[in-house]
PDB file of C-alpha atoms and ligand atoms in Angstrom:
ATOM      1  CA  UNK P  15     -31.821  -2.139  11.549  1.00  0.00           C
ATOM      2  CA  UNK P  16     -30.911  -5.760  10.415  1.00  0.00           C
ATOM      3  CA  UNK P  17     -28.598  -5.206   7.491  1.00  0.00           C
ATOM      4  CA  UNK P  18     -29.188  -8.838   6.156  1.00  0.00           C
ATOM      5  CA  UNK P  19     -32.936  -7.676   5.492  1.00  0.00           C
ATOM      6  CA  UNK P  20     -31.717  -4.369   3.911  1.00  0.00           C
ATOM      7  CA  UNK P  21     -31.529  -3.052   0.400  1.00  0.00           C
ATOM      8  CA  UNK P  22     -29.111  -0.256   0.263  1.00  0.00           C
ATOM      9  CA  UNK P  23     -28.197   2.722  -1.901  1.00  0.00           C
ATOM     10  CA  UNK P  24     -24.692   4.235  -1.714  1.00  0.00           C
ATOM     11  CA  UNK P  25     -23.871   7.509  -3.360  1.00  0.00           C
ATOM     12  CA  UNK P  26     -20.305   8.254  -4.472  1.00  0.00           C
ATOM     13  CA  UNK P  27     -19.740   4.379  -4.555  1.00  0.00           C
ATOM     14  CA  UNK P  28     -17.071   4.139  -7.043  1.00  0.00           C
ATOM     15  CA  UNK P  29     -13.937   5.142  -4.748  1.00  0.00           C
ATOM     16  CA  UNK P  30     -12.979   6.045  -1.340  1.00  0.00           C
ATOM     17  CA  UNK P  31     -15.315   5.376   1.703  1.00  0.00           C
ATOM     18  CA  UNK P  32     -18.238   4.687  -0.661  1.00  0.00           C
ATOM     19  CA  UNK P  33     -16.580   1.708  -2.342  1.00  0.00           C
ATOM     20  CA  UNK P  34     -15.808   0.248   1.077  1.00  0.00           C
ATOM     21  CA  UNK P  35     -19.399   0.791   2.135  1.00  0.00           C
ATOM     22  CA  UNK P  36     -20.425  -1.265  -0.869  1.00  0.00           C
ATOM     23  CA  UNK P  37     -17.996  -4.183  -0.071  1.00  0.00           C
ATOM     24  CA  UNK P  38     -18.689  -4.065   3.622  1.00  0.00           C
ATOM     25  CA  UNK P  39     -22.550  -4.224   3.109  1.00  0.00           C
ATOM     26  CA  UNK P  40     -21.922  -7.160   0.902  1.00  0.00           C
ATOM     27  CA  UNK P  41     -19.796  -8.897   3.488  1.00  0.00           C
ATOM     28  CA  UNK P  42     -22.522  -8.230   6.229  1.00  0.00           C
ATOM     29  CA  UNK P  43     -25.125  -9.970   4.006  1.00  0.00           C
ATOM     30  CA  UNK P  44     -27.247  -7.179   2.438  1.00  0.00           C
ATOM     31  CA  UNK P  45     -29.907  -8.250   0.190  1.00  0.00           C
ATOM     32  CA  UNK P  46     -28.936  -5.768  -2.634  1.00  0.00           C
ATOM     33  CA  UNK P  47     -26.942  -2.529  -3.008  1.00  0.00           C
ATOM     34  CA  UNK P  48     -27.354  -0.056  -5.640  1.00  0.00           C
ATOM     35  CA  UNK P  49     -23.811   1.562  -6.194  1.00  0.00           C
ATOM     36  CA  UNK P  50     -24.196   5.029  -7.553  1.00  0.00           C
ATOM     37  CA  UNK P  51     -21.481   7.041  -9.271  1.00  0.00           C
ATOM     38  CA  UNK P  52     -21.463   9.844 -11.683  1.00  0.00           C
ATOM     39  CA  UNK P  53     -19.538   7.708 -14.082  1.00  0.00           C
ATOM     40  CA  UNK P  54     -20.930   4.029 -13.670  1.00  0.00           C
ATOM     41  CA  UNK P  55     -17.859   2.838 -15.760  1.00  0.00           C
ATOM     42  CA  UNK P  56     -15.831   3.616 -12.722  1.00  0.00           C
ATOM     43  CA  UNK P  57     -17.673   0.887 -10.587  1.00  0.00           C
ATOM     44  CA  UNK P  58     -15.487  -1.744 -11.996  1.00  0.00           C
ATOM     45  CA  UNK P  59     -14.501  -4.392  -9.400  1.00  0.00           C
ATOM     46  CA  UNK P  60     -17.834  -4.064  -7.534  1.00  0.00           C
ATOM     47  CA  UNK P  61     -19.960  -5.540 -10.088  1.00  0.00           C
ATOM     48  CA  UNK P  62     -18.651  -9.110  -9.765  1.00  0.00           C
ATOM     49  CA  UNK P  63     -21.350  -9.857  -7.001  1.00  0.00           C
ATOM     50  CA  UNK P  64     -24.739  -9.950  -8.538  1.00  0.00           C
ATOM     51  CA  UNK P  65     -26.284  -8.209  -5.537  1.00  0.00           C
ATOM     52  CA  UNK P  66     -24.642  -5.016  -6.791  1.00  0.00           C
ATOM     53  CA  UNK P  67     -26.602  -2.859  -9.158  1.00  0.00           C
ATOM     54  CA  UNK P  68     -24.844   0.112 -10.843  1.00  0.00           C
ATOM     55  CA  UNK P  69     -26.592   3.406 -11.184  1.00  0.00           C
ATOM     56  CA  UNK P  70     -25.489   6.740 -12.931  1.00  0.00           C
ATOM     57  CA  UNK P  71     -25.943   9.474 -10.388  1.00  0.00           C
ATOM     58  CA  UNK P  72     -24.792  12.955  -9.978  1.00  0.00           C
ATOM     59  CA  UNK P  73     -26.329  14.222  -6.572  1.00  0.00           C
ATOM     60  CA  UNK P  74     -26.551  17.771  -7.797  1.00  0.00           C
ATOM     61  CA  UNK P  75     -28.902  16.700 -10.777  1.00  0.00           C
ATOM     62  CA  UNK P  76     -32.592  16.640  -9.742  1.00  0.00           C
ATOM     63  CA  UNK P  77     -33.599  14.526 -12.775  1.00  0.00           C
ATOM     64  CA  UNK P  78     -30.884  11.988 -12.196  1.00  0.00           C
ATOM     65  CA  UNK P  79     -32.119  11.576  -8.556  1.00  0.00           C
ATOM     66  CA  UNK P  80     -35.829  10.998  -9.650  1.00  0.00           C
ATOM     67  CA  UNK P  81     -34.613   8.582 -12.165  1.00  0.00           C
ATOM     68  CA  UNK P  82     -32.564   6.730  -9.568  1.00  0.00           C
ATOM     69  CA  UNK P  83     -35.561   6.501  -7.148  1.00  0.00           C
ATOM     70  CA  UNK P  84     -37.628   5.261 -10.011  1.00  0.00           C
ATOM     71  CA  UNK P  85     -35.077   2.286 -10.507  1.00  0.00           C
ATOM     72  CA  UNK P  86     -34.250   1.576  -6.758  1.00  0.00           C
ATOM     73  CA  UNK P  87     -37.906   1.027  -5.487  1.00  0.00           C
ATOM     74  CA  UNK P  88     -36.815  -1.437  -2.860  1.00  0.00           C
ATOM     75  CA  UNK P  89     -34.496   0.663  -0.973  1.00  0.00           C
ATOM     76  CA  UNK P  90     -34.538   0.710   2.819  1.00  0.00           C
ATOM     77  CA  UNK P  91     -31.020   2.004   3.634  1.00  0.00           C
ATOM     78  CA  UNK P  92     -29.786   5.176   2.164  1.00  0.00           C
ATOM     79  CA  UNK P  93     -26.167   6.134   2.518  1.00  0.00           C
ATOM     80  CA  UNK P  94     -25.526   9.732   1.584  1.00  0.00           C
ATOM     81  CA  UNK P  95     -21.758   9.329   1.146  1.00  0.00           C
ATOM     82  CA  UNK P  96     -20.972  11.321  -1.893  1.00  0.00           C
ATOM     83  CA  UNK P  97     -18.852  14.471  -0.979  1.00  0.00           C
ATOM     84  CA  UNK P  98     -16.701  17.322  -2.330  1.00  0.00           C
ATOM     85  CA  UNK P  99     -13.901  19.213  -0.644  1.00  0.00           C
ATOM     86  CA  UNK P 100     -12.675  22.552  -2.116  1.00  0.00           C
ATOM     87  CA  UNK P 101      -9.575  23.949  -0.441  1.00  0.00           C
ATOM     88  CA  UNK P 102      -9.225  27.661   0.350  1.00  0.00           C
ATOM     89  CA  UNK P 103      -9.281  30.076   3.349  1.00  0.00           C
ATOM     90  CA  UNK P 104     -12.272  31.862   4.400  1.00  0.00           C
ATOM     91  CA  UNK P 105     -11.135  35.190   2.655  1.00  0.00           C
ATOM     92  CA  UNK P 106      -9.732  33.661  -0.524  1.00  0.00           C
ATOM     93  CA  UNK P 107     -12.006  30.798  -1.422  1.00  0.00           C
ATOM     94  CA  UNK P 108     -13.556  31.091  -4.795  1.00  0.00           C
ATOM     95  CA  UNK P 109     -17.398  31.773  -4.944  1.00  0.00           C
ATOM     96  CA  UNK P 110     -17.696  28.654  -7.264  1.00  0.00           C
ATOM     97  CA  UNK P 111     -16.068  26.531  -4.741  1.00  0.00           C
ATOM     98  CA  UNK P 112     -18.333  27.415  -1.991  1.00  0.00           C
ATOM     99  CA  UNK P 113     -21.346  26.810  -4.501  1.00  0.00           C
ATOM    100  CA  UNK P 114     -19.902  23.367  -5.447  1.00  0.00           C
ATOM    101  CA  UNK P 115     -19.290  22.074  -2.050  1.00  0.00           C
ATOM    102  CA  UNK P 116     -22.726  23.287  -0.890  1.00  0.00           C
ATOM    103  CA  UNK P 117     -24.385  21.623  -3.838  1.00  0.00           C
ATOM    104  CA  UNK P 118     -22.853  18.239  -3.224  1.00  0.00           C
ATOM    105  CA  UNK P 119     -22.549  18.142   0.442  1.00  0.00           C
ATOM    106  CA  UNK P 120     -25.715  19.988   1.511  1.00  0.00           C
ATOM    107  CA  UNK P 121     -28.263  20.484  -1.389  1.00  0.00           C
ATOM    108  CA  UNK P 122     -27.258  16.994  -2.726  1.00  0.00           C
ATOM    109  CA  UNK P 123     -27.724  15.312   0.522  1.00  0.00           C
ATOM    110  CA  UNK P 124     -31.030  16.975   1.205  1.00  0.00           C
ATOM    111  CA  UNK P 125     -32.519  16.319  -2.396  1.00  0.00           C
ATOM    112  CA  UNK P 126     -31.433  12.584  -2.183  1.00  0.00           C
ATOM    113  CA  UNK P 127     -33.116  12.283   1.341  1.00  0.00           C
ATOM    114  CA  UNK P 128     -36.258  14.033   0.228  1.00  0.00           C
ATOM    115  CA  UNK P 129     -36.812  11.859  -2.826  1.00  0.00           C
ATOM    116  CA  UNK P 130     -35.594   8.607  -1.274  1.00  0.00           C
ATOM    117  CA  UNK P 131     -37.597   9.031   1.948  1.00  0.00           C
ATOM    118  CA  UNK P 132     -40.747   8.389  -0.158  1.00  0.00           C
ATOM    119  CA  UNK P 133     -39.159   5.131  -1.417  1.00  0.00           C
ATOM    120  CA  UNK P 134     -38.104   4.054   2.060  1.00  0.00           C
ATOM    121  CA  UNK P 135     -41.480   4.837   3.393  1.00  0.00           C
ATOM    122  CA  UNK P 136     -43.281   2.860   0.907  1.00  0.00           C
ATOM    123  CA  UNK P 137     -41.018  -0.120   2.061  1.00  0.00           C
ATOM    124  CA  UNK P 138     -42.154   0.166   5.662  1.00  0.00           C
ATOM    125  CA  UNK P 139     -39.266   2.436   6.921  1.00  0.00           C
ATOM    126  CA  UNK P 140     -35.583   2.107   7.262  1.00  0.00           C
ATOM    127  CA  UNK P 141     -32.537   4.310   7.857  1.00  0.00           C
ATOM    128  CA  UNK P 142     -30.666   7.209   6.255  1.00  0.00           C
ATOM    129  CA  UNK P 143     -27.017   7.533   6.878  1.00  0.00           C
ATOM    130  CA  UNK P 144     -25.354  10.963   6.455  1.00  0.00           C
ATOM    131  CA  UNK P 145     -21.550  11.316   6.015  1.00  0.00           C
ATOM    132  CA  UNK P 146     -21.052  14.437   7.865  1.00  0.00           C
ATOM    133  CA  UNK P 147     -17.529  15.336   9.500  1.00  0.00           C
ATOM    134  CA  UNK P 148     -16.123  16.668  12.647  1.00  0.00           C
ATOM    135  CA  UNK P 149     -15.816  19.785  10.493  1.00  0.00           C
ATOM    136  CA  UNK P 150     -19.808  20.120  10.881  1.00  0.00           C
ATOM    137  CA  UNK P 151     -19.034  21.626  14.206  1.00  0.00           C
ATOM    138  CA  UNK P 152     -15.331  22.482  14.049  1.00  0.00           C
ATOM    139  CA  UNK P 153     -13.716  24.823  11.338  1.00  0.00           C
ATOM    140  CA  UNK P 154     -10.402  23.746   9.862  1.00  0.00           C
ATOM    141  CA  UNK P 155      -8.490  26.615   8.381  1.00  0.00           C
ATOM    142  CA  UNK P 156      -8.212  26.268   4.558  1.00  0.00           C
ATOM    143  CA  UNK P 157     -11.406  23.971   4.398  1.00  0.00           C
ATOM    144  CA  UNK P 158     -13.881  26.936   4.727  1.00  0.00           C
ATOM    145  CA  UNK P 159     -16.360  25.991   1.973  1.00  0.00           C
ATOM    146  CA  UNK P 160     -16.306  22.440   2.926  1.00  0.00           C
ATOM    147  CA  UNK P 161     -16.689  23.324   6.779  1.00  0.00           C
ATOM    148  CA  UNK P 162     -19.787  25.530   6.109  1.00  0.00           C
ATOM    149  CA  UNK P 163     -21.427  22.814   3.749  1.00  0.00           C
ATOM    150  CA  UNK P 164     -21.028  20.085   6.399  1.00  0.00           C
ATOM    151  CA  UNK P 165     -22.470  22.297   9.074  1.00  0.00           C
ATOM    152  CA  UNK P 166     -25.270  23.123   6.746  1.00  0.00           C
ATOM    153  CA  UNK P 167     -25.796  19.287   6.234  1.00  0.00           C
ATOM    154  CA  UNK P 168     -25.783  18.609   9.913  1.00  0.00           C
ATOM    155  CA  UNK P 169     -28.418  21.318  10.628  1.00  0.00           C
ATOM    156  CA  UNK P 170     -30.604  19.914   7.633  1.00  0.00           C
ATOM    157  CA  UNK P 171     -30.137  16.398   8.951  1.00  0.00           C
ATOM    158  CA  UNK P 172     -31.639  17.457  12.375  1.00  0.00           C
ATOM    159  CA  UNK P 173     -34.456  19.339  10.605  1.00  0.00           C
ATOM    160  CA  UNK P 174     -35.200  16.305   8.680  1.00  0.00           C
ATOM    161  CA  UNK P 175     -35.252  13.875  11.538  1.00  0.00           C
ATOM    162  CA  UNK P 176     -38.719  14.410  13.147  1.00  0.00           C
ATOM    163  CA  UNK P 177     -40.245  14.453   9.774  1.00  0.00           C
ATOM    164  CA  UNK P 178     -38.578  11.240   8.759  1.00  0.00           C
ATOM    165  CA  UNK P 179     -39.389   9.614  12.193  1.00  0.00           C
ATOM    166  CA  UNK P 180     -42.981  10.000  11.370  1.00  0.00           C
ATOM    167  CA  UNK P 181     -42.447   7.881   8.379  1.00  0.00           C
ATOM    168  CA  UNK P 182     -40.494   5.228  10.403  1.00  0.00           C
ATOM    169  CA  UNK P 183     -37.146   6.250   8.843  1.00  0.00           C
ATOM    170  CA  UNK P 184     -34.088   6.874  11.323  1.00  0.00           C
ATOM    171  CA  UNK P 185     -31.361   9.201  10.532  1.00  0.00           C
ATOM    172  CA  UNK P 186     -27.802   8.256  11.484  1.00  0.00           C
ATOM    173  CA  UNK P 187     -25.225  11.159  11.480  1.00  0.00           C
ATOM    174  CA  UNK P 188     -21.707  10.028  10.987  1.00  0.00           C
ATOM    175  CA  UNK P 189     -18.946  12.467  12.017  1.00  0.00           C
ATOM    176  CA  UNK P 190     -15.491  11.208  10.989  1.00  0.00           C
ATOM    177  CA  UNK P 191     -12.317  12.875  11.390  1.00  0.00           C
ATOM    178  CA  UNK P 192      -9.551  12.460   8.827  1.00  0.00           C
ATOM    179  CA  UNK P 193      -9.755   9.451   6.637  1.00  0.00           C
ATOM    180  CA  UNK P 194      -7.174   8.063   4.238  1.00  0.00           C
ATOM    181  CA  UNK P 195      -8.780   8.602   0.961  1.00  0.00           C
ATOM    182  CA  UNK P 196      -8.228  10.634  -2.207  1.00  0.00           C
ATOM    183  CA  UNK P 197     -10.140  13.467  -0.431  1.00  0.00           C
ATOM    184  CA  UNK P 198      -7.286  14.185   2.020  1.00  0.00           C
ATOM    185  CA  UNK P 199      -4.411  12.985  -0.234  1.00  0.00           C
ATOM    186  CA  UNK P 200      -1.573  15.439   0.153  1.00  0.00           C
ATOM    187  CA  UNK P 201      -2.846  16.692   3.700  1.00  0.00           C
ATOM    188  CA  UNK P 202      -0.811  15.539   6.582  1.00  0.00           C
ATOM    189  CA  UNK P 203      -2.360  14.569   9.851  1.00  0.00           C
ATOM    190  CA  UNK P 204      -3.941  11.517  11.548  1.00  0.00           C
ATOM    191  CA  UNK P 205      -6.183   9.565   9.369  1.00  0.00           C
ATOM    192  CA  UNK P 206      -8.500   6.637   9.865  1.00  0.00           C
ATOM    193  CA  UNK P 207      -8.571   3.679   7.349  1.00  0.00           C
ATOM    194  CA  UNK P 208     -11.821   3.815   5.525  1.00  0.00           C
ATOM    195  CA  UNK P 209     -12.586   0.235   6.546  1.00  0.00           C
ATOM    196  CA  UNK P 210     -12.404   1.374  10.268  1.00  0.00           C
ATOM    197  CA  UNK P 211     -14.857   4.223   9.729  1.00  0.00           C
ATOM    198  CA  UNK P 212     -17.178   2.042   7.569  1.00  0.00           C
ATOM    199  CA  UNK P 213     -17.207  -0.773  10.223  1.00  0.00           C
ATOM    200  CA  UNK P 214     -18.105   1.727  13.031  1.00  0.00           C
ATOM    201  CA  UNK P 215     -20.883   3.399  10.792  1.00  0.00           C
ATOM    202  CA  UNK P 216     -22.584  -0.002   9.856  1.00  0.00           C
ATOM    203  CA  UNK P 217     -22.327  -1.178  13.534  1.00  0.00           C
ATOM    204  CA  UNK P 218     -24.116   2.085  14.509  1.00  0.00           C
ATOM    205  CA  UNK P 219     -26.822   1.321  11.679  1.00  0.00           C
ATOM    206  CA  UNK P 220     -27.330  -2.170  13.304  1.00  0.00           C
ATOM    207  CA  UNK P 221     -27.771  -0.564  16.683  1.00  0.00           C
ATOM    208  CA  UNK P 222     -30.090   2.159  15.386  1.00  0.00           C
ATOM    209  CA  UNK P 223     -27.834   4.931  16.924  1.00  0.00           C
ATOM    210  CA  UNK P 224     -28.659   8.574  15.911  1.00  0.00           C
ATOM    211  CA  UNK P 225     -24.959   9.792  16.022  1.00  0.00           C
ATOM    212  CA  UNK P 226     -21.663   8.152  15.570  1.00  0.00           C
ATOM    213  CA  UNK P 227     -17.892   9.356  15.865  1.00  0.00           C
ATOM    214  CA  UNK P 228     -16.091   6.619  13.914  1.00  0.00           C
ATOM    215  CA  UNK P 229     -12.487   5.708  14.482  1.00  0.00           C
ATOM    216  CA  UNK P 230     -10.474   8.308  16.144  1.00  0.00           C
ATOM    217  CA  UNK P 231     -13.229  10.862  15.869  1.00  0.00           C
ATOM    218  CA  UNK P 232     -14.651   9.646  19.280  1.00  0.00           C
ATOM    219  CA  UNK P 233     -11.741  11.109  21.169  1.00  0.00           C
ATOM    220  CA  UNK P 234     -11.960  14.390  19.274  1.00  0.00           C
ATOM    221  CA  UNK P 235     -15.729  14.725  19.915  1.00  0.00           C
ATOM    222  CA  UNK P 236     -15.202  14.037  23.579  1.00  0.00           C
ATOM    223  CA  UNK P 237     -12.633  16.848  23.795  1.00  0.00           C
ATOM    224  CA  UNK P 238     -14.887  19.251  21.855  1.00  0.00           C
ATOM    225  CA  UNK P 239     -17.677  18.385  24.225  1.00  0.00           C
ATOM    226  CA  UNK P 240     -15.673  18.980  27.248  1.00  0.00           C
ATOM    227  CA  UNK P 241     -14.451  22.413  25.926  1.00  0.00           C
ATOM    228  CA  UNK P 242     -15.869  23.584  22.625  1.00  0.00           C
ATOM    229  CA  UNK P 243     -13.835  26.987  22.786  1.00  0.00           C
ATOM    230  CA  UNK P 244     -10.412  25.212  23.530  1.00  0.00           C
ATOM    231  CA  UNK P 245     -11.000  22.950  20.340  1.00  0.00           C
ATOM    232  CA  UNK P 246     -12.093  25.975  18.317  1.00  0.00           C
ATOM    233  CA  UNK P 247      -8.808  27.821  19.214  1.00  0.00           C
ATOM    234  CA  UNK P 248      -6.807  24.613  18.572  1.00  0.00           C
ATOM    235  CA  UNK P 249      -8.180  24.312  15.180  1.00  0.00           C
ATOM    236  CA  UNK P 250      -7.684  27.946  14.289  1.00  0.00           C
ATOM    237  CA  UNK P 251      -4.063  27.547  15.515  1.00  0.00           C
ATOM    238  CA  UNK P 252      -3.513  25.007  12.593  1.00  0.00           C
ATOM    239  CA  UNK P 253      -3.549  27.933  10.172  1.00  0.00           C
TER     240      UNK P 253
HETATM  241  N1  NAP K  29     -11.696  11.556   3.642  1.00  0.00           N
HETATM  242  C1  NAP K  29     -12.045  12.260   4.797  1.00  0.00           C
HETATM  243  O1  NAP K  29     -11.133  12.649   5.577  1.00  0.00           O
HETATM  244  C2  NAP K  29     -13.265  12.523   5.271  1.00  0.00           C
HETATM  245  C3  NAP K  29     -13.565  13.003   6.582  1.00  0.00           C
HETATM  246  C4  NAP K  29     -14.906  13.249   7.048  1.00  0.00           C
HETATM  247  C5  NAP K  29     -15.862  13.019   6.265  1.00  0.00           C
HETATM  248  N2  NAP K  29     -15.676  12.530   5.032  1.00  0.00           N
HETATM  249  C6  NAP K  29     -16.772  12.436   4.106  1.00  0.00           C
HETATM  250  O2  NAP K  29     -17.075  11.194   3.864  1.00  0.00           O
HETATM  251  C7  NAP K  29     -17.529  11.020   2.408  1.00  0.00           C
HETATM  252  C8  NAP K  29     -16.658  10.027   1.703  1.00  0.00           C
HETATM  253  O3  NAP K  29     -15.419  10.755   1.446  1.00  0.00           O
HETATM  254  P1  NAP K  29     -14.201  10.118   0.733  1.00  0.00           P
HETATM  255  O4  NAP K  29     -13.076  10.256   1.748  1.00  0.00           O
HETATM  256  O5  NAP K  29     -14.586   8.836   0.187  1.00  0.00           O
HETATM  257  O6  NAP K  29     -13.810  11.113  -0.591  1.00  0.00           O
HETATM  258  P2  NAP K  29     -13.358  10.776  -1.922  1.00  0.00           P
HETATM  259  O7  NAP K  29     -12.404   9.847  -1.921  1.00  0.00           O
HETATM  260  O8  NAP K  29     -12.906  12.286  -2.466  1.00  0.00           O
HETATM  261  O9  NAP K  29     -14.672  10.406  -2.787  1.00  0.00           O
HETATM  262  C9  NAP K  29     -15.747  11.176  -2.957  1.00  0.00           C
HETATM  263  C10 NAP K  29     -16.807  10.635  -3.608  1.00  0.00           C
HETATM  264  O10 NAP K  29     -17.977  11.453  -3.811  1.00  0.00           O
HETATM  265  C11 NAP K  29     -18.293  11.370  -5.189  1.00  0.00           C
HETATM  266  N3  NAP K  29     -18.846  12.627  -5.671  1.00  0.00           N
HETATM  267  C12 NAP K  29     -18.300  13.840  -5.578  1.00  0.00           C
HETATM  268  N4  NAP K  29     -19.117  14.712  -6.281  1.00  0.00           N
HETATM  269  C13 NAP K  29     -20.215  14.037  -6.604  1.00  0.00           C
HETATM  270  C14 NAP K  29     -21.513  14.353  -7.185  1.00  0.00           C
HETATM  271  N5  NAP K  29     -21.690  15.656  -7.514  1.00  0.00           N
HETATM  272  N6  NAP K  29     -22.419  13.381  -7.386  1.00  0.00           N
HETATM  273  C15 NAP K  29     -22.204  12.223  -7.053  1.00  0.00           C
HETATM  274  N7  NAP K  29     -21.070  11.722  -6.545  1.00  0.00           N
HETATM  275  C16 NAP K  29     -19.983  12.657  -6.237  1.00  0.00           C
HETATM  276  C17 NAP K  29     -16.967  11.060  -6.069  1.00  0.00           C
HETATM  277  O11 NAP K  29     -17.296  10.673  -7.240  1.00  0.00           O
HETATM  278  P3  NAP K  29     -16.261  10.988  -8.513  1.00  0.00           P
HETATM  279  O12 NAP K  29     -15.208   9.901  -8.505  1.00  0.00           O
HETATM  280  O13 NAP K  29     -17.123  11.117  -9.697  1.00  0.00           O
HETATM  281  O14 NAP K  29     -15.502  12.242  -8.314  1.00  0.00           O
HETATM  282  C18 NAP K  29     -16.397  10.070  -5.148  1.00  0.00           C
HETATM  283  O15 NAP K  29     -17.035   8.794  -5.330  1.00  0.00           O
HETATM  284  C19 NAP K  29     -17.658  12.421   2.004  1.00  0.00           C
HETATM  285  O16 NAP K  29     -19.235  12.820   2.255  1.00  0.00           O
HETATM  286  C20 NAP K  29     -16.753  12.993   2.874  1.00  0.00           C
HETATM  287  O17 NAP K  29     -16.946  14.494   2.988  1.00  0.00           O
HETATM  288  C21 NAP K  29     -14.407  12.352   4.518  1.00  0.00           C
END
């Protein structure tokens, strides 16, 4: 996809990786970017560029998704970035936390894609980017609700791909490792800068790739592919 010809829609655009997506898309010459946030008042700082259109959107709210699609009728690039992480081991995590992470990371991603696929198709096709995680296929102790939600989202993205392909819509799955944002504040470990992750993901959009392991995630993915069981045990040992 040629980003200079794209009109983008970014969920969770007010902070973290989403905010960097908006800034980077502008730098790369995107035509327009809809910056969606639960609280559009938190988008301050992104609105100086007149190519940015603020949108109020909670990805768990079906009515708000329909409303967003009715406003953003020219979208060709959807970036499913919004995400939630509830901490807790597999035996003690609260049911509410499991439901919350699933609602944002899995159901929200699916609902956004289903509704916006009609918009993108009407515009001749385009790309959907899903911000998944290495934890889509690895289980970090203490992240059990999040791990499961990202695994479900990965599975759904693969179910969607052939249907979207018929509508001339590509699906790019991004599998980052740790990123230095509020999501992992207080968690020790190696983290990529959000700018590094976003640059790798947008390069993959340009190259029409199906999967990308941005930043340091590529090495982790290579190790997992070489010996999945060894990686599972290495992650379990972090408990
Ligand atoms: N940080 C990491 O280490 C890491 C690693 C791999 C993958 N990822 C994924 O990368 C994406 C971006 O993460 P991040 O690091 O930027 O996280 P973050 O700093 O915690 O930001 C999360 C964003 O998602 C939004 N959000 C949460 N629930 C939402 C909802 N129901 N509806 C709409 N927006 C909602 C937040 O909005 P509010 O300000 O309203 O809360 C915020 O804009 C996520 O999908 C995350 O799972 C992150």
